[in-house]
Amino acid sequence: MAATMKDIARKTGLGLATISSYFNGGNVREKNREKIEEAIRELHYEVNEVARGLKTNATRTVGVVIPELNNIFCAEIITEMEDILRNHGYATIVCDCRTDRKLEREAVEFLGRKRVDGIINMPVDTEGRHLKKFLKTGKPVVLIDRKIQGVSCDSVLVNNEKAAEDAMELFFRSGHRKVGIIGGPVEISTAQERFLGFRRAYEKAGFSLDESLICREDYTIQGGVQGLEKLVERNPDMTAVFVTNYEMTMGAVIGLNELGIQVPEQLSVIGFDNLQFARACSPKLTIVAQPTVEIARKAAGIMLKRLEEGVGEGAPEYLTEKLNTEIIMGKSIRCINEEK
Amino acid sequence: MAATMKDIARKTGLGLATISSYFNGGNVREKNREKIEEAIRELHYEVNEVARGLKTNATRTVGVVIPELNNIFCAEIITEMEDILRNHGYATIVCDCRTDRKLEREAVEFLGRKRVDGIINMPVDTEGRHLKKFLKTGKPVVLIDRKIQGVSCDSVLVNNEKAAEDAMELFFRSGHRKVGIIGGPVEISTAQERFLGFRRAYEKAGFSLDESLICREDYTIQGGVQGLEKLVERNPDMTAVFVTNYEMTMGAVIGLNELGIQVPEQLSVIGFDNLQFARACSPKLTIVAQPTVEIARKAAGIMLKRLEEGVGEGAPEYLTEKLNTEIIMGKSIRCINEEK
DNA sequence: ATGAAAGCGCTAACAA
DNA sequence: TTGTTAGCGCTTTCAT
């Protein structure tokens, strides 16, 4: 069995309170401090965080529930969050719910039993029912990437509407008029917003939008492949495609390869996320890049703040951060602008 | 505060032991069972795993320490492991040590304090010093992907030597004689083994190997870019390149793009891992694919077995599983075989 | 600055 | 089958 504080007390002849005080930054006489440190070394003592957690009712652990770990957007965010949280003494329990509402609910319950101090969640259930029970404990929840109406917690989001609008404007400025979109599942807020930006750009530019240019897929690689095939088949006069997440971008590129379509000669493309993948494409892909590191920092920062200040002190004042995306230029857009 | 078993005892008029027995699959009279279940519903009771952990000296949590979460090979393995472990009631605490020995050691210590029941580790420190202390607790450790000599634990590895040999034979059979390699850091066992397979294939085939065809990089995207540039510059007569991990494969593809080298006309390529990326390349890349799901299943399976059976029962008999890779054919190899 | 003692929520041994 | 009780390792009053 591992050594306990009792063992140290026995060995040093000190009381338990003194040892505890030593570990919690209290005042301990220099002489005793040395004695304690010697005992720690000899006994290979290590604080038992489980016991501490039971006593203090705080596990210094945060749960993270995401749709897919095996997804570079999620993975990038988690890497960064975990780093920050661990540097502040918090462990991270990651639960991958495989984009399944039931598994998501189970994950939150699981984390509740584990008594995590807070949960960071990229939600699959767009109603947020899975969070209700956990929220009753008064512990903080931070939503990332996707918003949920009427759930009392903080959110860190991306300005998806603007992201889509910017991408479309880029196409329009280059002279494109028939631009297709491979969008995501309409239940997911990010997909809605990206569709919205897409439509708004058409409106602002004053071009008519043919509904056959709109394709709804499911944010997967396979969805991207299919979306591209459908769009190309339905719209022989389409000159450009906007793909609205990374997996589908990869799928669209696979589709282009398999159909032997030349980019940008035959079709111009703007993809989403993962700069390195964009660089590896030939020609280099122009993409909308989301600020994953920034999302992670903001989310971890808010979580740490809530953890330290408590969630219900005075006015709750839940915040919603909205971060901006950036377009990284490649060579996948053909300029067919007459003036230029 | 959350409800406790005491509250249930009070509400039902039963004793603590009965409630505990209910939760641990003991025999409870039907009538009482119903009473308990009603109380649970009314009080929104949830077992406190922290208290349980303190008492049973088992947290039902396993720690996973890896070099980079933001790495598809790791992410794929973790996704699968986490899934399996959670289905068996175990939580997973993932620690990303950013390929840093010091952080890796800290992560293991951190997990020790958290009293995880076992650790699954893709090691960065090739001597395994970071594990010594944890192993003293008698808790199981499972190493994945990279082996360490003289550490008493199970390992799940890949037959890297054969993987490299197979890839090289494929080149040789297609008529290539001057094949370069972009290898990894020699401290890492997988890199050593892949180099070994590379050399062995040359020996077996009886072709002379020019040392300038060997390039040592660091398993990163940037390393892949540089490796490709170096090889191409140093070996104008090189007809093929074998790239030995996913990040470097992506880097090599970026390099090929940026240098405007045609695959396979000017250079044939075999990459490593990530089938989807290979499909997205134009032409489709031939790759060596590692069995990530299988690695995860084996590792999780061994961990669960150790967790249930205890680690030191009778003969320890540590096992070393060695899994095989597979070549997924693309169109990135030119056939320059005279006979064919 | 230090010690004694209570108790966090649970399990398990023992008794009934 | 059920109740009583001790105690897991720690923190935290309250004395001293």
PDB file of N, CA, C and O in Angstrom, chain B residues 28-63:
ATOM      1  N   VAL B  28     -31.665  -7.854  -2.462  1.00  0.00           N
ATOM      2  CA  VAL B  28     -32.512  -6.918  -1.733  1.00  0.00           C
ATOM      3  C   VAL B  28     -33.962  -7.323  -1.992  1.00  0.00           C
ATOM      4  O   VAL B  28     -34.329  -7.624  -3.124  1.00  0.00           O
ATOM      5  N   ARG B  29     -34.766  -7.366  -0.944  1.00  0.00           N
ATOM      6  CA  ARG B  29     -36.158  -7.768  -1.105  1.00  0.00           C
ATOM      7  C   ARG B  29     -36.863  -6.837  -2.105  1.00  0.00           C
ATOM      8  O   ARG B  29     -36.630  -5.632  -2.113  1.00  0.00           O
ATOM      9  N   GLU B  30     -37.714  -7.442  -2.911  1.00  0.00           N
ATOM     10  CA  GLU B  30     -38.382  -6.712  -3.981  1.00  0.00           C
ATOM     11  C   GLU B  30     -39.023  -5.408  -3.496  1.00  0.00           C
ATOM     12  O   GLU B  30     -38.887  -4.356  -4.114  1.00  0.00           O
ATOM     13  N   LYS B  31     -39.705  -5.503  -2.375  1.00  0.00           N
ATOM     14  CA  LYS B  31     -40.388  -4.343  -1.814  1.00  0.00           C
ATOM     15  C   LYS B  31     -39.401  -3.209  -1.540  1.00  0.00           C
ATOM     16  O   LYS B  31     -39.627  -2.057  -1.896  1.00  0.00           O
ATOM     17  N   ASN B  32     -38.299  -3.574  -0.916  1.00  0.00           N
ATOM     18  CA  ASN B  32     -37.286  -2.566  -0.585  1.00  0.00           C
ATOM     19  C   ASN B  32     -36.622  -2.012  -1.835  1.00  0.00           C
ATOM     20  O   ASN B  32     -36.311  -0.828  -1.919  1.00  0.00           O
ATOM     21  N   ARG B  33     -36.424  -2.903  -2.779  1.00  0.00           N
ATOM     22  CA  ARG B  33     -35.840  -2.487  -4.053  1.00  0.00           C
ATOM     23  C   ARG B  33     -36.670  -1.346  -4.642  1.00  0.00           C
ATOM     24  O   ARG B  33     -36.137  -0.311  -5.058  1.00  0.00           O
ATOM     25  N   GLU B  34     -37.971  -1.539  -4.633  1.00  0.00           N
ATOM     26  CA  GLU B  34     -38.841  -0.495  -5.183  1.00  0.00           C
ATOM     27  C   GLU B  34     -38.745   0.801  -4.392  1.00  0.00           C
ATOM     28  O   GLU B  34     -38.653   1.886  -4.951  1.00  0.00           O
ATOM     29  N   LYS B  35     -38.758   0.648  -3.080  1.00  0.00           N
ATOM     30  CA  LYS B  35     -38.645   1.830  -2.215  1.00  0.00           C
ATOM     31  C   LYS B  35     -37.370   2.607  -2.537  1.00  0.00           C
ATOM     32  O   LYS B  35     -37.372   3.829  -2.666  1.00  0.00           O
ATOM     33  N   ILE B  36     -36.280   1.842  -2.653  1.00  0.00           N
ATOM     34  CA  ILE B  36     -34.989   2.478  -2.930  1.00  0.00           C
ATOM     35  C   ILE B  36     -35.046   3.203  -4.262  1.00  0.00           C
ATOM     36  O   ILE B  36     -34.636   4.363  -4.375  1.00  0.00           O
ATOM     37  N   GLU B  37     -35.597   2.529  -5.244  1.00  0.00           N
ATOM     38  CA  GLU B  37     -35.636   3.141  -6.571  1.00  0.00           C
ATOM     39  C   GLU B  37     -36.471   4.413  -6.582  1.00  0.00           C
ATOM     40  O   GLU B  37     -36.144   5.382  -7.263  1.00  0.00           O
ATOM     41  N   GLU B  38     -37.528   4.399  -5.798  1.00  0.00           N
ATOM     42  CA  GLU B  38     -38.347   5.601  -5.723  1.00  0.00           C
ATOM     43  C   GLU B  38     -37.552   6.741  -5.083  1.00  0.00           C
ATOM     44  O   GLU B  38     -37.542   7.875  -5.574  1.00  0.00           O
ATOM     45  N   ALA B  39     -36.865   6.408  -4.018  1.00  0.00           N
ATOM     46  CA  ALA B  39     -36.067   7.428  -3.321  1.00  0.00           C
ATOM     47  C   ALA B  39     -34.996   7.988  -4.243  1.00  0.00           C
ATOM     48  O   ALA B  39     -34.743   9.196  -4.270  1.00  0.00           O
ATOM     49  N   ILE B  40     -34.370   7.107  -5.016  1.00  0.00           N
ATOM     50  CA  ILE B  40     -33.330   7.551  -5.945  1.00  0.00           C
ATOM     51  C   ILE B  40     -33.908   8.582  -6.905  1.00  0.00           C
ATOM     52  O   ILE B  40     -33.330   9.643  -7.128  1.00  0.00           O
ATOM     53  N   ARG B  41     -35.087   8.258  -7.421  1.00  0.00           N
ATOM     54  CA  ARG B  41     -35.723   9.173  -8.370  1.00  0.00           C
ATOM     55  C   ARG B  41     -36.044  10.513  -7.725  1.00  0.00           C
ATOM     56  O   ARG B  41     -35.721  11.560  -8.258  1.00  0.00           O
ATOM     57  N   GLU B  42     -36.642  10.421  -6.546  1.00  0.00           N
ATOM     58  CA  GLU B  42     -37.044  11.672  -5.896  1.00  0.00           C
ATOM     59  C   GLU B  42     -35.873  12.543  -5.489  1.00  0.00           C
ATOM     60  O   GLU B  42     -35.933  13.764  -5.562  1.00  0.00           O
ATOM     61  N   LEU B  43     -34.817  11.889  -5.045  1.00  0.00           N
ATOM     62  CA  LEU B  43     -33.667  12.659  -4.550  1.00  0.00           C
ATOM     63  C   LEU B  43     -32.646  12.948  -5.650  1.00  0.00           C
ATOM     64  O   LEU B  43     -31.658  13.603  -5.418  1.00  0.00           O
ATOM     65  N   HIS B  44     -32.889  12.425  -6.843  1.00  0.00           N
ATOM     66  CA  HIS B  44     -31.926  12.550  -7.943  1.00  0.00           C
ATOM     67  C   HIS B  44     -30.565  12.019  -7.509  1.00  0.00           C
ATOM     68  O   HIS B  44     -29.538  12.641  -7.761  1.00  0.00           O
ATOM     69  N   TYR B  45     -30.599  10.904  -6.796  1.00  0.00           N
ATOM     70  CA  TYR B  45     -29.344  10.360  -6.282  1.00  0.00           C
ATOM     71  C   TYR B  45     -28.453   9.822  -7.394  1.00  0.00           C
ATOM     72  O   TYR B  45     -28.919   9.226  -8.358  1.00  0.00           O
ATOM     73  N   GLU B  46     -27.164  10.055  -7.228  1.00  0.00           N
ATOM     74  CA  GLU B  46     -26.158   9.457  -8.121  1.00  0.00           C
ATOM     75  C   GLU B  46     -24.993   8.982  -7.267  1.00  0.00           C
ATOM     76  O   GLU B  46     -24.499   9.744  -6.425  1.00  0.00           O
ATOM     77  N   VAL B  47     -24.553   7.776  -7.517  1.00  0.00           N
ATOM     78  CA  VAL B  47     -23.432   7.240  -6.743  1.00  0.00           C
ATOM     79  C   VAL B  47     -22.253   8.196  -6.796  1.00  0.00           C
ATOM     80  O   VAL B  47     -21.955   8.770  -7.834  1.00  0.00           O
ATOM     81  N   ASN B  48     -21.613   8.373  -5.680  1.00  0.00           N
ATOM     82  CA  ASN B  48     -20.402   9.194  -5.641  1.00  0.00           C
ATOM     83  C   ASN B  48     -19.188   8.295  -5.825  1.00  0.00           C
ATOM     84  O   ASN B  48     -18.762   7.598  -4.917  1.00  0.00           O
ATOM     85  N   GLU B  49     -18.674   8.343  -7.034  1.00  0.00           N
ATOM     86  CA  GLU B  49     -17.555   7.453  -7.372  1.00  0.00           C
ATOM     87  C   GLU B  49     -16.278   7.828  -6.631  1.00  0.00           C
ATOM     88  O   GLU B  49     -15.367   7.023  -6.513  1.00  0.00           O
ATOM     89  N   VAL B  50     -16.214   9.058  -6.176  1.00  0.00           N
ATOM     90  CA  VAL B  50     -15.017   9.481  -5.455  1.00  0.00           C
ATOM     91  C   VAL B  50     -14.954   8.762  -4.110  1.00  0.00           C
ATOM     92  O   VAL B  50     -13.930   8.167  -3.749  1.00  0.00           O
ATOM     93  N   ALA B  51     -16.068   8.784  -3.414  1.00  0.00           N
ATOM     94  CA  ALA B  51     -16.118   8.108  -2.112  1.00  0.00           C
ATOM     95  C   ALA B  51     -15.897   6.611  -2.296  1.00  0.00           C
ATOM     96  O   ALA B  51     -15.147   5.975  -1.560  1.00  0.00           O
ATOM     97  N   ARG B  52     -16.541   6.085  -3.305  1.00  0.00           N
ATOM     98  CA  ARG B  52     -16.375   4.663  -3.587  1.00  0.00           C
ATOM     99  C   ARG B  52     -14.906   4.350  -3.857  1.00  0.00           C
ATOM    100  O   ARG B  52     -14.370   3.351  -3.383  1.00  0.00           O
ATOM    101  N   GLY B  53     -14.282   5.229  -4.620  1.00  0.00           N
ATOM    102  CA  GLY B  53     -12.881   5.029  -4.967  1.00  0.00           C
ATOM    103  C   GLY B  53     -11.980   5.047  -3.749  1.00  0.00           C
ATOM    104  O   GLY B  53     -11.038   4.269  -3.642  1.00  0.00           O
ATOM    105  N   LEU B  54     -12.292   5.941  -2.835  1.00  0.00           N
ATOM    106  CA  LEU B  54     -11.462   6.021  -1.627  1.00  0.00           C
ATOM    107  C   LEU B  54     -11.574   4.716  -0.845  1.00  0.00           C
ATOM    108  O   LEU B  54     -10.587   4.163  -0.376  1.00  0.00           O
ATOM    109  N   LYS B  55     -12.783   4.247  -0.734  1.00  0.00           N
ATOM    110  CA  LYS B  55     -13.025   3.043   0.052  1.00  0.00           C
ATOM    111  C   LYS B  55     -12.438   1.795  -0.601  1.00  0.00           C
ATOM    112  O   LYS B  55     -11.809   0.970   0.057  1.00  0.00           O
ATOM    113  N   THR B  56     -12.663   1.662  -1.888  1.00  0.00           N
ATOM    114  CA  THR B  56     -12.247   0.426  -2.552  1.00  0.00           C
ATOM    115  C   THR B  56     -10.824   0.482  -3.073  1.00  0.00           C
ATOM    116  O   THR B  56     -10.311  -0.508  -3.578  1.00  0.00           O
ATOM    117  N   ASN B  57     -10.225   1.658  -2.962  1.00  0.00           N
ATOM    118  CA  ASN B  57      -8.864   1.824  -3.467  1.00  0.00           C
ATOM    119  C   ASN B  57      -8.789   1.494  -4.959  1.00  0.00           C
ATOM    120  O   ASN B  57      -7.847   0.884  -5.428  1.00  0.00           O
ATOM    121  N   ALA B  58      -9.826   1.851  -5.683  1.00  0.00           N
ATOM    122  CA  ALA B  58      -9.848   1.651  -7.135  1.00  0.00           C
ATOM    123  C   ALA B  58     -10.735   2.743  -7.722  1.00  0.00           C
ATOM    124  O   ALA B  58     -11.883   2.893  -7.320  1.00  0.00           O
ATOM    125  N   THR B  59     -10.204   3.477  -8.643  1.00  0.00           N
ATOM    126  CA  THR B  59     -10.952   4.626  -9.172  1.00  0.00           C
ATOM    127  C   THR B  59     -11.723   4.293 -10.441  1.00  0.00           C
ATOM    128  O   THR B  59     -12.462   5.126 -10.939  1.00  0.00           O
ATOM    129  N   ARG B  60     -11.512   3.105 -10.956  1.00  0.00           N
ATOM    130  CA  ARG B  60     -12.108   2.744 -12.249  1.00  0.00           C
ATOM    131  C   ARG B  60     -11.807   3.828 -13.281  1.00  0.00           C
ATOM    132  O   ARG B  60     -12.687   4.289 -14.007  1.00  0.00           O
ATOM    133  N   THR B  61     -10.558   4.187 -13.299  1.00  0.00           N
ATOM    134  CA  THR B  61     -10.082   5.198 -14.244  1.00  0.00           C
ATOM    135  C   THR B  61      -8.730   4.742 -14.763  1.00  0.00           C
ATOM    136  O   THR B  61      -7.894   4.306 -13.977  1.00  0.00           O
ATOM    137  N   VAL B  62      -8.529   4.817 -16.053  1.00  0.00           N
ATOM    138  CA  VAL B  62      -7.179   4.534 -16.552  1.00  0.00           C
ATOM    139  C   VAL B  62      -6.608   5.776 -17.201  1.00  0.00           C
ATOM    140  O   VAL B  62      -7.335   6.568 -17.814  1.00  0.00           O
ATOM    141  N   GLY B  63      -5.337   5.951 -17.015  1.00  0.00           N
ATOM    142  CA  GLY B  63      -4.649   7.098 -17.597  1.00  0.00           C
ATOM    143  C   GLY B  63      -4.043   6.710 -18.930  1.00  0.00           C
ATOM    144  O   GLY B  63      -3.601   5.574 -19.109  1.00  0.00           O
TER     145      GLY B  63
END
